Tab-separated table of C-alpha atoms in Angstrom:
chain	number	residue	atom	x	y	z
A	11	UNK	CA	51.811	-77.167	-5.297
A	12	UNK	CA	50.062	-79.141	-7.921
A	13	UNK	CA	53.251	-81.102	-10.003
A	14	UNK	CA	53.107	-80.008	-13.723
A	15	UNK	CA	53.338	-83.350	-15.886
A	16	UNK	CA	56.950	-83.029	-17.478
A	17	UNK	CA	57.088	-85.825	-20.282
A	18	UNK	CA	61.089	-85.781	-20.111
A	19	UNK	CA	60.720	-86.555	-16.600
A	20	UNK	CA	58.198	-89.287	-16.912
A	21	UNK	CA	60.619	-91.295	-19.468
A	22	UNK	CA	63.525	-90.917	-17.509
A	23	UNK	CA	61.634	-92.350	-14.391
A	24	UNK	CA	60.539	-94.972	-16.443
A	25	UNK	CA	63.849	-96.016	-17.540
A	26	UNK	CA	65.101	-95.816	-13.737
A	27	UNK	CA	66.701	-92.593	-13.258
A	28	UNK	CA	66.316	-91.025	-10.350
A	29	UNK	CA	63.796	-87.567	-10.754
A	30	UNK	CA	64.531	-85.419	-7.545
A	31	UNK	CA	61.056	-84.725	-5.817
A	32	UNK	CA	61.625	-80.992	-4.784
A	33	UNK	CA	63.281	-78.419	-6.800
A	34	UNK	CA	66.616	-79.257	-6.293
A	35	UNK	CA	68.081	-83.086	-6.492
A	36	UNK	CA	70.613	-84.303	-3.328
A	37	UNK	CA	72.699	-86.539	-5.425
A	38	UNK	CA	74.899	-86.403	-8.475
A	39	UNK	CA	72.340	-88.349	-10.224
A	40	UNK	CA	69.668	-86.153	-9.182
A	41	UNK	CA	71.248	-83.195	-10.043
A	42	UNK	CA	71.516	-83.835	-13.380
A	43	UNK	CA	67.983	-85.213	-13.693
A	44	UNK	CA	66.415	-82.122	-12.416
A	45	UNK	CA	63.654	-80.768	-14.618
A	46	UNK	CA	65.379	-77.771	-16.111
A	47	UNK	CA	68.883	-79.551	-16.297
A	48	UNK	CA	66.891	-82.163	-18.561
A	49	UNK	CA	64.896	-79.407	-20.592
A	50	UNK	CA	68.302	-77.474	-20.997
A	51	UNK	CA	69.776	-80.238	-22.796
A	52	UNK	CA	66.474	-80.709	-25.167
A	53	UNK	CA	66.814	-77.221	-26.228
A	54	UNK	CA	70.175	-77.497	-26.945
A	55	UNK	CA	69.460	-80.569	-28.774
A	56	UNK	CA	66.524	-78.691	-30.832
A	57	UNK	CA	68.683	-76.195	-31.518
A	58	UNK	CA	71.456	-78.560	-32.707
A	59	UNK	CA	68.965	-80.689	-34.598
A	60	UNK	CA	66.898	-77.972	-36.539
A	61	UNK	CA	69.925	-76.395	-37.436
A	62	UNK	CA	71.345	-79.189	-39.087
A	63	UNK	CA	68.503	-80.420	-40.820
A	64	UNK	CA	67.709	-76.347	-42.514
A	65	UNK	CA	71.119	-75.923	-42.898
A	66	UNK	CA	73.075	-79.216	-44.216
A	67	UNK	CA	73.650	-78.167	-47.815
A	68	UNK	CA	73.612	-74.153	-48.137
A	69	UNK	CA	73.158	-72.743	-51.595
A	70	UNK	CA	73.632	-69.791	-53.034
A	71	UNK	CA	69.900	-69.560	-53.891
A	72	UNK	CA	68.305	-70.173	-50.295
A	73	UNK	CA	65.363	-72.492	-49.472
A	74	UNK	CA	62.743	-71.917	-46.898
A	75	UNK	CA	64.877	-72.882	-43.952
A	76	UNK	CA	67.978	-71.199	-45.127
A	77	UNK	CA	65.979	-67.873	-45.696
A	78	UNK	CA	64.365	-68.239	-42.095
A	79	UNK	CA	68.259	-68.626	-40.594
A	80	UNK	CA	69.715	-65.590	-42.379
A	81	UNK	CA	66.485	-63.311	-42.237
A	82	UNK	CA	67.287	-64.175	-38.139
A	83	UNK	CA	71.031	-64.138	-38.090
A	84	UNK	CA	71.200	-61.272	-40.738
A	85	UNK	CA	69.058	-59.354	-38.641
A	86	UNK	CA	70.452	-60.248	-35.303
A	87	UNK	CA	73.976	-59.050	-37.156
A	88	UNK	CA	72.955	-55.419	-37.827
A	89	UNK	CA	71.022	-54.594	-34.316
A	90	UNK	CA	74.680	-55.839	-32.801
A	91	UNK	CA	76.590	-53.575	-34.814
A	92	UNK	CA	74.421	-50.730	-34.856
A	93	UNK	CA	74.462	-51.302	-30.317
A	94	UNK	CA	78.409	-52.229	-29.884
A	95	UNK	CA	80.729	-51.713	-33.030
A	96	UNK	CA	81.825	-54.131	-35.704
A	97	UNK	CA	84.820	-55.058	-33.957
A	98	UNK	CA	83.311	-56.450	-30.950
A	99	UNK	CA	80.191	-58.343	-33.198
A	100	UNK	CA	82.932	-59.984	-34.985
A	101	UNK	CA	84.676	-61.346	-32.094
A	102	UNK	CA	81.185	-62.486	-29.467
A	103	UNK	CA	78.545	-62.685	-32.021
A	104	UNK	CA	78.286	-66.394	-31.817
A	105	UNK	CA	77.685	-66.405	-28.119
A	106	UNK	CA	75.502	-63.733	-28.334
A	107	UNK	CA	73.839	-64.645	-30.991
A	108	UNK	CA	73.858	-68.721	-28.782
A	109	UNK	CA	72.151	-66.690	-25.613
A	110	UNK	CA	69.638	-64.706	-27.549
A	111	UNK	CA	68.149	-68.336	-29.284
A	112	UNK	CA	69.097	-70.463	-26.398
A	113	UNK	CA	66.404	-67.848	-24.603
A	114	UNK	CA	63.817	-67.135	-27.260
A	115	UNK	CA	63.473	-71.184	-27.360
A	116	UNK	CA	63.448	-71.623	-23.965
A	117	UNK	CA	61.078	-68.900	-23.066
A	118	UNK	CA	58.863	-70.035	-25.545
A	119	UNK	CA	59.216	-74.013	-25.131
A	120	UNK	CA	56.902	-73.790	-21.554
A	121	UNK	CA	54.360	-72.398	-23.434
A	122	UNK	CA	53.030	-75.723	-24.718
A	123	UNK	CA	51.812	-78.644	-22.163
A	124	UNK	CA	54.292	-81.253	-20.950
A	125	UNK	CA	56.992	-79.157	-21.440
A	126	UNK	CA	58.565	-76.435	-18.918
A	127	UNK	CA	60.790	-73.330	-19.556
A	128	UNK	CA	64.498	-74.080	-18.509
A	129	UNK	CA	65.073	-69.919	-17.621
A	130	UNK	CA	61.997	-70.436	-15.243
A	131	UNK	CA	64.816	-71.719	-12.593
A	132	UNK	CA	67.177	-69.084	-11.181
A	133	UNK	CA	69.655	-71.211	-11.343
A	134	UNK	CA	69.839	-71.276	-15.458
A	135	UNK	CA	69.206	-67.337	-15.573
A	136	UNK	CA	72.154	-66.724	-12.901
A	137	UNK	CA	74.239	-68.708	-14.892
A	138	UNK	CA	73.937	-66.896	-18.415
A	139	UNK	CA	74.383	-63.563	-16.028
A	140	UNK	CA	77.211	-64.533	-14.461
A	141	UNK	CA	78.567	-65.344	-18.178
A	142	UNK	CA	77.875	-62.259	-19.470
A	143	UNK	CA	79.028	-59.995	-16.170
A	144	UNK	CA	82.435	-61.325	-16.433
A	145	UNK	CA	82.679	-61.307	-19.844
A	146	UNK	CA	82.014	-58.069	-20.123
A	147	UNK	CA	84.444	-56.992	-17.535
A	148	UNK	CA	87.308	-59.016	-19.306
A	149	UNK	CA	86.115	-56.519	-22.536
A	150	UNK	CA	86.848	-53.585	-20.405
A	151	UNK	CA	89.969	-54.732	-18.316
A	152	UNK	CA	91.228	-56.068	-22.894
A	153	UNK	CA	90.104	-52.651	-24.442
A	154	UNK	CA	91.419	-50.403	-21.172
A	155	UNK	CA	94.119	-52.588	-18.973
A	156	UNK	CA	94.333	-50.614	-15.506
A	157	UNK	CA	92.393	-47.666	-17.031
A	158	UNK	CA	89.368	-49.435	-16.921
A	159	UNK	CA	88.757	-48.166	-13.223
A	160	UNK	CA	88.069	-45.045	-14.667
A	161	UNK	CA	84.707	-46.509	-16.037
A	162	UNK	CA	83.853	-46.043	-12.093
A	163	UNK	CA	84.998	-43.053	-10.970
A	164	UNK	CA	82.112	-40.777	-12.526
A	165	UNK	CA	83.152	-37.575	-14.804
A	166	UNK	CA	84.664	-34.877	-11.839
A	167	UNK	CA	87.557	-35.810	-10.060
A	168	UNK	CA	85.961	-34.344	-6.652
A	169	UNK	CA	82.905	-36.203	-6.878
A	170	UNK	CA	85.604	-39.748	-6.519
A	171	UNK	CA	84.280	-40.934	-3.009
A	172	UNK	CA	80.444	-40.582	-3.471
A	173	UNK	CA	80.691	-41.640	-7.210
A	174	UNK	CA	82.481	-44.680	-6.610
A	175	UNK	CA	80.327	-46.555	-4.335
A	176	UNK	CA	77.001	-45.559	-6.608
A	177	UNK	CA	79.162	-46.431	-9.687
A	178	UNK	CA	79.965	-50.246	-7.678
A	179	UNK	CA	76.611	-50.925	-6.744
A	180	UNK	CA	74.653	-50.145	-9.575
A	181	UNK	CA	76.993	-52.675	-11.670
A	182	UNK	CA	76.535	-55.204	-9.216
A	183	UNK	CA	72.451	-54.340	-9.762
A	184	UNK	CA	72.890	-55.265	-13.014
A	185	UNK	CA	73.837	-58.861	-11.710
A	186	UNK	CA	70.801	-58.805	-9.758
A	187	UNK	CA	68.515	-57.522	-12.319
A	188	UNK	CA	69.270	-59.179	-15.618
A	189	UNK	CA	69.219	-62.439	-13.745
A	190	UNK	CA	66.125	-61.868	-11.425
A	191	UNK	CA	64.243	-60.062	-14.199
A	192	UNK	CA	64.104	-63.304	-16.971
A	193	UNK	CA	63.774	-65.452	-14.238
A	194	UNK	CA	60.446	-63.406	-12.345
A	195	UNK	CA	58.276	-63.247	-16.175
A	196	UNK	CA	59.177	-66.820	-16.714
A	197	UNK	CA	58.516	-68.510	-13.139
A	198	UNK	CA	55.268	-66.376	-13.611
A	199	UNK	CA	54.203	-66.992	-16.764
A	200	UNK	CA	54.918	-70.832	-16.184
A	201	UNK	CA	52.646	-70.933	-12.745
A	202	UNK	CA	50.098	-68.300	-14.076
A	203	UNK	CA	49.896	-70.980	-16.681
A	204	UNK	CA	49.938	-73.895	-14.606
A	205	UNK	CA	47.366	-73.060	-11.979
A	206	UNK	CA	45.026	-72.239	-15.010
A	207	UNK	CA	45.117	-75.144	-16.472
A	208	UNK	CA	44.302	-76.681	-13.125
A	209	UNK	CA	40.925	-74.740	-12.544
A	210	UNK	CA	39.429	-73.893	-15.961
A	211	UNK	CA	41.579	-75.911	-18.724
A	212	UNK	CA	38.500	-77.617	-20.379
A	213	UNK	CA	37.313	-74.010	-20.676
A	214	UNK	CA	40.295	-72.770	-22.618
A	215	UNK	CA	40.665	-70.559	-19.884
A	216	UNK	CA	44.905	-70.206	-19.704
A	217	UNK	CA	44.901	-68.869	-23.989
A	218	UNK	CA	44.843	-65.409	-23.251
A	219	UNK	CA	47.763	-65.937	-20.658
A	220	UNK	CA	49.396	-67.795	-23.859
A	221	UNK	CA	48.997	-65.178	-26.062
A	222	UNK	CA	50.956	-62.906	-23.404
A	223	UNK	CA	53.267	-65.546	-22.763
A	224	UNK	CA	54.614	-65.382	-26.577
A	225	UNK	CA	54.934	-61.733	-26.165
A	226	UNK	CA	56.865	-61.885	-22.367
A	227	UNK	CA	59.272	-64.688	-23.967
A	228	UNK	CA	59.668	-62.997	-26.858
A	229	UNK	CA	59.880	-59.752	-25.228
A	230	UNK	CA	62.323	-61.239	-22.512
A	231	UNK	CA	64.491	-62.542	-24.644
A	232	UNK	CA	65.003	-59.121	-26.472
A	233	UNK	CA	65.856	-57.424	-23.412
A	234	UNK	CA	68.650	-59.487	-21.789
A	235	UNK	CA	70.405	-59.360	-25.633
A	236	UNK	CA	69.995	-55.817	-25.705
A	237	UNK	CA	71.146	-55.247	-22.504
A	238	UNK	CA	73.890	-57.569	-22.482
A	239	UNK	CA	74.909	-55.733	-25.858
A	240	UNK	CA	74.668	-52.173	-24.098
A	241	UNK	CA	76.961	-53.370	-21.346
A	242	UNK	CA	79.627	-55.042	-23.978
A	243	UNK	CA	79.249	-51.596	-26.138
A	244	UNK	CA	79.552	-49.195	-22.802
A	245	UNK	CA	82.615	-51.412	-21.389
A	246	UNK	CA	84.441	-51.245	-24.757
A	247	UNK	CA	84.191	-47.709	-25.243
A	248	UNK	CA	86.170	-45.209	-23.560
A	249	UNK	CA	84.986	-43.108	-19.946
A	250	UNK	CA	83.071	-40.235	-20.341
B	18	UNK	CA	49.751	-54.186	-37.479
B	19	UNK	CA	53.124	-55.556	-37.632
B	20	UNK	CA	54.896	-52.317	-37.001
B	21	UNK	CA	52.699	-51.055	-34.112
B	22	UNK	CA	53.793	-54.559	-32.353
B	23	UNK	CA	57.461	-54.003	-33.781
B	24	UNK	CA	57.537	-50.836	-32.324
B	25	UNK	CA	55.632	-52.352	-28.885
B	26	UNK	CA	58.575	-54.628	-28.692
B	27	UNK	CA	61.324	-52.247	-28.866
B	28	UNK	CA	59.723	-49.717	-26.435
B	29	UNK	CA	59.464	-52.707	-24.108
B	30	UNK	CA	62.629	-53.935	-24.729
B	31	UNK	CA	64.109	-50.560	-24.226
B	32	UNK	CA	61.935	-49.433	-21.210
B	33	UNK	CA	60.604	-52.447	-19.767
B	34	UNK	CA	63.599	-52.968	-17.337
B	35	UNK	CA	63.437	-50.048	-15.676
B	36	UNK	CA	61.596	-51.101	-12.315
B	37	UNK	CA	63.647	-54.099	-12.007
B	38	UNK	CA	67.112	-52.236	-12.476
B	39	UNK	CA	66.065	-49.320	-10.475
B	40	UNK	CA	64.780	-51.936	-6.820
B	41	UNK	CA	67.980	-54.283	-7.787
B	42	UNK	CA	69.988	-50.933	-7.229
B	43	UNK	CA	68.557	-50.122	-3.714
B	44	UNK	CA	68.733	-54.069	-2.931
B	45	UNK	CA	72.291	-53.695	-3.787
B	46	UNK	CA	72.861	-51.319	-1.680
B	47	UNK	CA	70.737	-52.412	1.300
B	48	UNK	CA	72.176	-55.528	1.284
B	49	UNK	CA	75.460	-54.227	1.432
B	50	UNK	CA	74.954	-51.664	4.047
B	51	UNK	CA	73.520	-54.276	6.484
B	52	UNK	CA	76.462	-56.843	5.735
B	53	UNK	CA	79.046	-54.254	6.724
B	54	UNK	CA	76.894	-53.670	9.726
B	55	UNK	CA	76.214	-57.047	11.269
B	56	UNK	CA	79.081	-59.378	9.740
B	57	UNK	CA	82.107	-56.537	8.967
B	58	UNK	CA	81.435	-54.596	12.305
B	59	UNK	CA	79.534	-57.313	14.071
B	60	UNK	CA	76.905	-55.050	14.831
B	61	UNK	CA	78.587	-52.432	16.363
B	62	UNK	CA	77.790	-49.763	13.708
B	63	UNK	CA	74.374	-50.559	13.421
B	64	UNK	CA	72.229	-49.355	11.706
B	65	UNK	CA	74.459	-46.335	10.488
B	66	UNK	CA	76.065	-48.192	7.331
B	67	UNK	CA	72.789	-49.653	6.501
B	68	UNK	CA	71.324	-46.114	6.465
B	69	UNK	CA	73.881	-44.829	4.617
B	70	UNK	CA	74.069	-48.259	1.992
B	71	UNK	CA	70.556	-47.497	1.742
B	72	UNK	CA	71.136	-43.984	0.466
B	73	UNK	CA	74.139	-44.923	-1.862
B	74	UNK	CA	71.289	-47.760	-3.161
B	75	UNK	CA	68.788	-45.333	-3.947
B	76	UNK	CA	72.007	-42.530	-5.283
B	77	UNK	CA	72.997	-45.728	-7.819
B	78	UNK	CA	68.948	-46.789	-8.625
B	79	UNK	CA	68.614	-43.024	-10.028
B	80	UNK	CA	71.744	-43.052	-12.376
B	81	UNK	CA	70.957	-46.256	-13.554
B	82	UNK	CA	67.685	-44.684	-14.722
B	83	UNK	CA	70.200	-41.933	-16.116
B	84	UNK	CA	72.127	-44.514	-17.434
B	85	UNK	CA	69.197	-46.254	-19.584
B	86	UNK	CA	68.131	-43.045	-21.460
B	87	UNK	CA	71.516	-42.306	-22.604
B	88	UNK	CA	72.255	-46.350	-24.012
B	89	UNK	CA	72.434	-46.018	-27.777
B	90	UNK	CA	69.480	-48.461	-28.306
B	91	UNK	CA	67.189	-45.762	-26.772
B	92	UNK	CA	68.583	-42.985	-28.609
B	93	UNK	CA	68.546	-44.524	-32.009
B	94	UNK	CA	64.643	-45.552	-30.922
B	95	UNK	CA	63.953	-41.409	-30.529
B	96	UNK	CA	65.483	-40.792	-33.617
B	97	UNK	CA	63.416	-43.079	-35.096
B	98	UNK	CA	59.623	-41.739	-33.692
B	99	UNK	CA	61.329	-37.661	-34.503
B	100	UNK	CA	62.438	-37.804	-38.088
């Protein structure tokens, strides 16, 4: 396949790093110079960097940047508590709150040219599921101790042995799923993109596939911070 | 215009998962079924836990469909459209 220019890339071959040439790098060095390891860290530092330049003196009467945060955060806030209790938004909002703009900037960073979405490689998606599947195990094992099995064992004690296995495997789908799911609109959206602008770019032919592409990051983001709020809420509360 | 894409959003927030949970189920369960068969038994079963992983994948791809209309997300959502 045609390589996408990736500006981050370019520099860092310039000043002598090594760029692995397929996806994935064979040394150290490599590794950490791989396209979506580099475009990781520039979100991070975005993040980082916006938020201390709209947020370095707060004021009881908000400017435009402090307005933007807590129209985002304040809203962000209430859809957690309304999904999984007060208690448990008190105690994981700020990673939760970390994944769901970590993701949203991420999705939406591929969208313009020289850049590429970091949640467009497995590997980052499998990594913020893994995150969240333990995490919201060790809620359930905290809330229940040993009584947490019950979460598995279905409503009617009779039903055990064929309830157990579907119970097992469908919460190992969701392993599968959240990870594969942000991962499948993103690669997409990112080659859609790509091979577009290598036919018909001078024709504007990839905007409509932009305009999509706001609403699948947008959109994608949403769903894996709803979801991973529904499992946090449903492993808190008790066994039906 | 903003609240027929608000809306948009939520329904495919709430809904838009569903194919993907429901085939990562029967995956799940395929994968498993042929893994007892061919590295746990070393083929000696086969293909009767793969038949019967597949089943328990399809059992577990239906509750999790269960399992998404109940979340409180979608419930709050029908409140919403009903009253």
């Amino acid at each position: 396949m045609e390589h996408p220019i990736l500006f981050i890339s370019i520099i860092l071959e310039k000043l002598g790093l090594p760029i692995p040439h397929g996806p994935v790098g064979n040394t150290f060095l490599e590794k950490l110079c791989e396209p979506y390891m580099t475009y990781t860290w520039f979100v991070m530092i975005f993040l980082v960097v916006v938020g201390k330049l709209t947020l370095s003196n707060v004021e009881m009467i908000p400017g435009k940047g402090q307005n933007f945060w807590e129209l985002v955060i304040g809203g962000m806030n209430d859809f957690f508590n309304d999904n999984m209790g007060k208690e448990l938004t008190d105690k994981l909002f700020p990673m939760i709150a970390t994944f769901a703009l970590y993701i949203a900037v991420a999705n939406l960073i591929g969208l313009i040219p020289g850049f590429m979405s970091p949640t467009s490689s497995i590997n980052t998606t499998l990594a913020l599921t893994v995150i969240v599947w333990v995490t919201h195990h060790i809620i359930g094992f905290r809330a229940h101790g040993v009584g947490y099995i019950k979460h598995f064992l279905g409503p009617i004690p009779i039903l055990i042995p064929l309830m157990f296995p579907i119970e097992l495997i469908s919460n190992i789908a969701r392993l599968l799923s959240l990870s594969i799911r942000l991962f499948g609109n993103i690669m997409a959206k990112e080659t859609l993109l790509g091979i577009l602008f290598m036919l018909a770019g001078a024709y504007f032919a990839p905007l409509p596939i932009m305009l999509l592409g706001v609403l699948v990051s947008v959109v994608q983001a949403m769903v894996f911070v709803l979801l991973t709020v529904v499992y946090f809420g449903q492993a808190n509360e008790h066994a039906h | 215009m903003a609240k027929l894409s608000t809306e948009l959003v939520n329904l495919l927030g709430n809904y838009g998962h569903i194919g993907f949970t429901f085939v990562a189920a029967i995956f799940v369960g395929l994968g498993g079924g042929i893994y007892l068969d061919e590295k746990v038994f070393d083929g000696r079963t086969s293909p009767w836990f793969t038949f019967i992983g597949l089943a328990f994948g399809i059992a577990a791809g239906f509750k999790s469909l269960f399992d998404i209309l109940r979340t409180p997300a979608a419930k709050s959502d029908d409140k919403d459209t009903e009253g």
